[in-house]
Short mmCIF file of C-alpha atoms in Angstrom, two decimals:
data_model
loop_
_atom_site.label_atom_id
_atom_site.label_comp_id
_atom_site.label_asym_id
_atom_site.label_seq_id
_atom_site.Cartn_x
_atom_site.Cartn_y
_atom_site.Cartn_z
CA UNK C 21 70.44 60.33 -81.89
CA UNK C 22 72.53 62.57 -80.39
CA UNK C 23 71.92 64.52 -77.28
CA UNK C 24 71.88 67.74 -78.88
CA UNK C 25 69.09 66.30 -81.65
CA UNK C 26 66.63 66.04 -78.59
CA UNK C 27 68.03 68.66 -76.34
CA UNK C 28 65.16 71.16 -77.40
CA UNK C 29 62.62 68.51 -76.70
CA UNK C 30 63.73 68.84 -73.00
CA UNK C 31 64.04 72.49 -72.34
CA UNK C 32 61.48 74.15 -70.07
CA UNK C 33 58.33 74.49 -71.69
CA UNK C 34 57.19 77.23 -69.12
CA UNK C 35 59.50 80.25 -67.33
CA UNK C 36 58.41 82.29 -64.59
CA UNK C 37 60.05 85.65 -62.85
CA UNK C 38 59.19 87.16 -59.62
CA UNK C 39 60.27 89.22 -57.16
CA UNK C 40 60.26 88.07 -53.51
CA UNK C 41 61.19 89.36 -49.58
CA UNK C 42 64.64 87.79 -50.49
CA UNK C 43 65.41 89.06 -53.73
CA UNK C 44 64.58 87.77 -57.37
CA UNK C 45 63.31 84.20 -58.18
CA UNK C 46 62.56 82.14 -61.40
CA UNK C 47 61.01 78.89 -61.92
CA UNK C 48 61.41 76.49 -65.05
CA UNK C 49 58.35 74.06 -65.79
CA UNK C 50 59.85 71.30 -68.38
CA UNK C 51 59.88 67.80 -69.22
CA UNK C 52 62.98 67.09 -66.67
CA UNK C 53 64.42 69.97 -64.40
CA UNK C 54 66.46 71.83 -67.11
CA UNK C 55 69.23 75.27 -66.12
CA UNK C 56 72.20 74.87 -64.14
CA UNK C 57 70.40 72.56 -61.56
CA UNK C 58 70.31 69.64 -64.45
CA UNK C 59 72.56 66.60 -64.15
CA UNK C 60 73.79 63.50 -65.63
CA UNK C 61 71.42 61.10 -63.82
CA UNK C 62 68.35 63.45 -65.29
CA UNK C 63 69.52 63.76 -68.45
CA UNK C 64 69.82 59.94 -68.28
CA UNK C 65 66.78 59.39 -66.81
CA UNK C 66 65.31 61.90 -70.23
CA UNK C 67 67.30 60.02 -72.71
CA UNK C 68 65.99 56.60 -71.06
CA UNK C 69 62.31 57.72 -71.44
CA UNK C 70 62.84 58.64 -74.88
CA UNK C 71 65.01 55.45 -76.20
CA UNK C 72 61.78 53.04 -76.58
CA UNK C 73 59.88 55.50 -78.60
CA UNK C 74 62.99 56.49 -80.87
CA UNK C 75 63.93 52.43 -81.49
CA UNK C 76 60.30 52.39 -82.58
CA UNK C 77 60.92 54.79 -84.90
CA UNK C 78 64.20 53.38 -86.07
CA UNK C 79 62.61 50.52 -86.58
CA UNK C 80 59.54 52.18 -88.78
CA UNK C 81 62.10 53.52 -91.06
CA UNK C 82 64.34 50.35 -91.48
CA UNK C 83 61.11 48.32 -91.90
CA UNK C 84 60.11 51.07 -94.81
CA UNK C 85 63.36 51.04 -96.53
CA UNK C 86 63.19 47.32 -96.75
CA UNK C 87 59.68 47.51 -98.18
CA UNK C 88 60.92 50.18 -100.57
CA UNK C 89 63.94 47.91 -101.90
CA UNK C 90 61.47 45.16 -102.74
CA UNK C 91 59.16 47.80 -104.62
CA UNK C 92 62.86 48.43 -106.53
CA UNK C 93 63.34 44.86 -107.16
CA UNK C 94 59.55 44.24 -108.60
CA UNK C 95 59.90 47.11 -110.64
CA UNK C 96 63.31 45.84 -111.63
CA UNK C 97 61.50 42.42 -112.69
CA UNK C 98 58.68 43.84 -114.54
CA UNK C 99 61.09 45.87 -116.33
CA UNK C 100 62.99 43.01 -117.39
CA UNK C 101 59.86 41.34 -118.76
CA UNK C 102 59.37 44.13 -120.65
CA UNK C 103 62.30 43.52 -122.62
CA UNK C 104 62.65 39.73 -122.63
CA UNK C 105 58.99 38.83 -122.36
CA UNK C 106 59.69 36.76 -118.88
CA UNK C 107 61.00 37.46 -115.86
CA UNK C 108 64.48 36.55 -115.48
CA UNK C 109 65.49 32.71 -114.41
CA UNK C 110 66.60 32.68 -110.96
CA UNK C 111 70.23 31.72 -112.41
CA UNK C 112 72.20 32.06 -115.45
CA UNK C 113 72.96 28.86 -116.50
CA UNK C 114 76.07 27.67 -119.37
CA UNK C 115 74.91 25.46 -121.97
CA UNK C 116 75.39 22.68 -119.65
CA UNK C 117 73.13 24.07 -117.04
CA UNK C 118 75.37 24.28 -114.41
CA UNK C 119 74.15 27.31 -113.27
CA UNK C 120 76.79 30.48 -112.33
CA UNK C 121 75.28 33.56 -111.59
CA UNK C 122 71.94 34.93 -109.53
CA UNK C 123 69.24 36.65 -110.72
CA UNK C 124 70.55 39.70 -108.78
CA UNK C 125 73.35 40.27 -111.11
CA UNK C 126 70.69 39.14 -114.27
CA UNK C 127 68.66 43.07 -112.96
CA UNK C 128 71.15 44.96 -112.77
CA UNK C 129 71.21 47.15 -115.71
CA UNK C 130 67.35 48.15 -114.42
CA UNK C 131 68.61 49.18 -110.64
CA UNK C 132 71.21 51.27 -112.16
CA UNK C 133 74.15 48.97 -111.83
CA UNK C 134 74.46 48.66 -115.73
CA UNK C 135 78.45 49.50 -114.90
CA UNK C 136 78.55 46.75 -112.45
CA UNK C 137 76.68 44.68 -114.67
CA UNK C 138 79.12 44.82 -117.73
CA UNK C 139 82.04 43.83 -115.28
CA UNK C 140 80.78 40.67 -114.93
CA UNK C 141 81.98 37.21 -116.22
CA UNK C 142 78.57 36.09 -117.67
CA UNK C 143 79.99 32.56 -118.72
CA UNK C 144 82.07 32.24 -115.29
CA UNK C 145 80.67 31.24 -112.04
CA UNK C 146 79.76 33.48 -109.27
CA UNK C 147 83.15 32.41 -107.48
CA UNK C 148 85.34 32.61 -110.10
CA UNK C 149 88.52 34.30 -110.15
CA UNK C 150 87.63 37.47 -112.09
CA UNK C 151 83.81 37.54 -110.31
CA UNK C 152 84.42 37.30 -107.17
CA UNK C 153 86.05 40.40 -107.26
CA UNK C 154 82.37 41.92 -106.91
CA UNK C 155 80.84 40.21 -103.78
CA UNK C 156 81.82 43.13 -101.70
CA UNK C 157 80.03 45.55 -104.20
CA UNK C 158 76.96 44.86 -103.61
CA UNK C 159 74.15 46.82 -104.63
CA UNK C 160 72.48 49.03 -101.95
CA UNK C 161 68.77 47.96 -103.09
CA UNK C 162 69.95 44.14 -101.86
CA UNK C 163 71.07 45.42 -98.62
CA UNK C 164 68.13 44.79 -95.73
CA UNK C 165 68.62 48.08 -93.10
CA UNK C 166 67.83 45.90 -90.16
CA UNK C 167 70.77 43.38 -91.32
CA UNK C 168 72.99 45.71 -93.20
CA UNK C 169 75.57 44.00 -91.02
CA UNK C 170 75.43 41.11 -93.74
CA UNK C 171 76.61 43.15 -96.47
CA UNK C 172 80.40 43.23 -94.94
CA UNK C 173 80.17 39.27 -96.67
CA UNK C 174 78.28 40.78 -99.94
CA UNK C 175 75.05 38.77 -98.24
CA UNK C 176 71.26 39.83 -98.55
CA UNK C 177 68.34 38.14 -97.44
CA UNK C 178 66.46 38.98 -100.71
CA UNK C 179 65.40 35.86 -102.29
CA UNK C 180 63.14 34.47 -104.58
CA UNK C 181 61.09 31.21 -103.89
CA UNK C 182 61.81 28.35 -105.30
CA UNK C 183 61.26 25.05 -106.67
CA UNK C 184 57.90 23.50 -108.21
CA UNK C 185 54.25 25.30 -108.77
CA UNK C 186 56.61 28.76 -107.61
CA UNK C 187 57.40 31.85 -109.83
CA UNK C 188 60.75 30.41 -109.98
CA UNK C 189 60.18 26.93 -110.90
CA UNK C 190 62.90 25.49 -113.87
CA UNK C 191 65.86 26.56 -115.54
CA UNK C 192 64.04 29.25 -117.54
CA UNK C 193 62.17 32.42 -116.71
CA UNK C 194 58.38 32.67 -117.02
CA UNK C 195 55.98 35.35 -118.25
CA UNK C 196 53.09 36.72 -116.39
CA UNK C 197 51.07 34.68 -118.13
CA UNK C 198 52.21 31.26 -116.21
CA UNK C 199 50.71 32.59 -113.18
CA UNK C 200 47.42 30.95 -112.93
CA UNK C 201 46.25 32.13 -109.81
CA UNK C 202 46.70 35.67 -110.62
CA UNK C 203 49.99 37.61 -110.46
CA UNK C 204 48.30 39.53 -106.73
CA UNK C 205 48.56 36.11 -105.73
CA UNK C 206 51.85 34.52 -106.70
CA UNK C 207 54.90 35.86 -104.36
CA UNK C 208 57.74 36.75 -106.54
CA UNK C 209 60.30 37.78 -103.80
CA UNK C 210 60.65 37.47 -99.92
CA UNK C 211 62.53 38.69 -97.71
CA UNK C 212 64.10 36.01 -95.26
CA UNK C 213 65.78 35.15 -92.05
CA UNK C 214 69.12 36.42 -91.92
CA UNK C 215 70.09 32.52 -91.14
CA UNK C 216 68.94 32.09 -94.66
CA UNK C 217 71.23 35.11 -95.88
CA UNK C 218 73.05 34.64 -99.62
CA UNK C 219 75.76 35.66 -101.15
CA UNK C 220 74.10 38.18 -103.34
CA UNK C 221 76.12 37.27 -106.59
CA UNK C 222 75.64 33.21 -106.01
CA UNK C 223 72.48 31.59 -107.33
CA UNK C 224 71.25 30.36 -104.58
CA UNK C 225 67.78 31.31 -103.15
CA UNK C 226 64.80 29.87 -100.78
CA UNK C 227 64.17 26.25 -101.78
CA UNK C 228 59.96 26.10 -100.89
CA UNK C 229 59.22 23.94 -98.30
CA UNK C 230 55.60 23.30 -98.31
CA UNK C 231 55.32 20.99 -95.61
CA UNK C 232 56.69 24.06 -93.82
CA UNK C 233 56.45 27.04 -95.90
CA UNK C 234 57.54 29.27 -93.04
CA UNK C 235 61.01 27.50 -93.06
CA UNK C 236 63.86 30.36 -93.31
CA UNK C 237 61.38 33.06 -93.14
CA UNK C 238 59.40 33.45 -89.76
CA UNK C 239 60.74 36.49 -87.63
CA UNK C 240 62.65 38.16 -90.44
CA UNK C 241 61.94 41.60 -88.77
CA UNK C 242 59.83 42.17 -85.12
CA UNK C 243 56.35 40.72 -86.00
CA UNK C 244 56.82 38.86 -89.50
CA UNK C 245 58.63 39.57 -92.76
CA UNK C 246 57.74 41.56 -95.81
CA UNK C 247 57.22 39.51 -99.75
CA UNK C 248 57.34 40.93 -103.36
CA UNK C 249 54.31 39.84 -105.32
CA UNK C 250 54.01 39.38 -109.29
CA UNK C 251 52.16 42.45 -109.59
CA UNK C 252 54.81 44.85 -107.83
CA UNK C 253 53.38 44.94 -104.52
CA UNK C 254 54.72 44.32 -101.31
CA UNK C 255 53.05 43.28 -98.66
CA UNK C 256 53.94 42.36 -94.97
CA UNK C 257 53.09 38.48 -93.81
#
């Protein structure tokens, strides 16, 4: 923060006058020596002291943000199955089944991007001419505070698991009722390693490795990395 933010913090916390053989004479009791005495190498030295504790709390607030956009996203899901019955598939896929657009563009119209949403090609790819067009706009909900750098290339590191016996197994979406182990149990979104960043509009996500499940998703964040579940939690692994 700026200087003038914590300037307060540093004042004297304690002022005493008195009078003396000499003449008048005041004293200042503080966190650093504060008045006119005060100069740049203590208000370094102040600002130095102070910089671990206010990363700390940068990073408390980045690392609550990102759990509060994957509370955004579950209830985004669950709203979805409300209407359709299933959450969504993790692409749209032509008749073919080549498959063309994410799941992140499938939720929009219950993060309030319903505008965005109606832009969109829904039977053109995620690159095509006309969609492409909205890789830069991505929504603020898929943009991770301690990697917002990523969303200059419309990436996120908001992803969805994967492949078979996960919430996102085939070409279709599945209701609540698939999950046999309990929807507390089943992960429904993760957030990964910025190596493992997406293109937000592309249907691409985390292909499961369970020979090494932590692939693409150890040291998200300081300490670990935070998952949706199917029940609209989020907890931090």
């Amino acid at each position: 923060p700026p200087l003038g933010d914590i300037e307060q913090h540093l004042l004297p916390t304690v002022t005493t006058l008195g009078r003396t053989s000499n003449g008048w004479k005041t004293e200042s009791h503080g966190v650093i020596p504060s008045g006119i005495e005060i100069g740049p190498a203590a208000v370094a030295i102040g600002a130095a002291l102070l910089l671990p504790a206010v990363q700390q709390a940068r990073e408390a607030a980045r690392r609550a943000q990102a759990k509060n956009n994957l509370k955004q996203i579950a209830l985004a899901m669950h709203n979805f199955h409300n209407a359709h019955r299933a959450f969504p598939a993790a692409a749209i896929s032509d008749n073919k089944g080549k498959k063309l657009l994410s799941w992140r563009v499938h939720i929009l119209p219950y993060i309030d991007q319903a505008p965005l949403y109606m832009q969109f090609h829904l039977d053109e790819p995620w690159d095509s001419e006309h969609n492409k067009q909205f890789i830069q706009q991505i929504p603020p909900v898929y943009v991770q505070p301690s990697h917002a750098d990523l969303a200059k290339e419309g990436k996120t590191v908001y992803l969805v698991p994967t492949g078979e016996g996960t919430a996102f197994e085939g070409d279709t979406g599945l209701g609540i009722t698939s999950f046999r182990d309990g929807t507390a149990n089943t992960i429904l979104t993760v957030e990964a390693h910025r190596d493992a960043a997406v293109i937000w509009t592309k249907p691409d996500d985390l292909v499961v490795d369970f020979k090494n499940p932590l692939k693409n998703l150890k040291s998200a964040l300081t300490g670990g990395f935070h998952v949706g579940m199917c029940d609209g939690t989020v907890r931090f692994v």
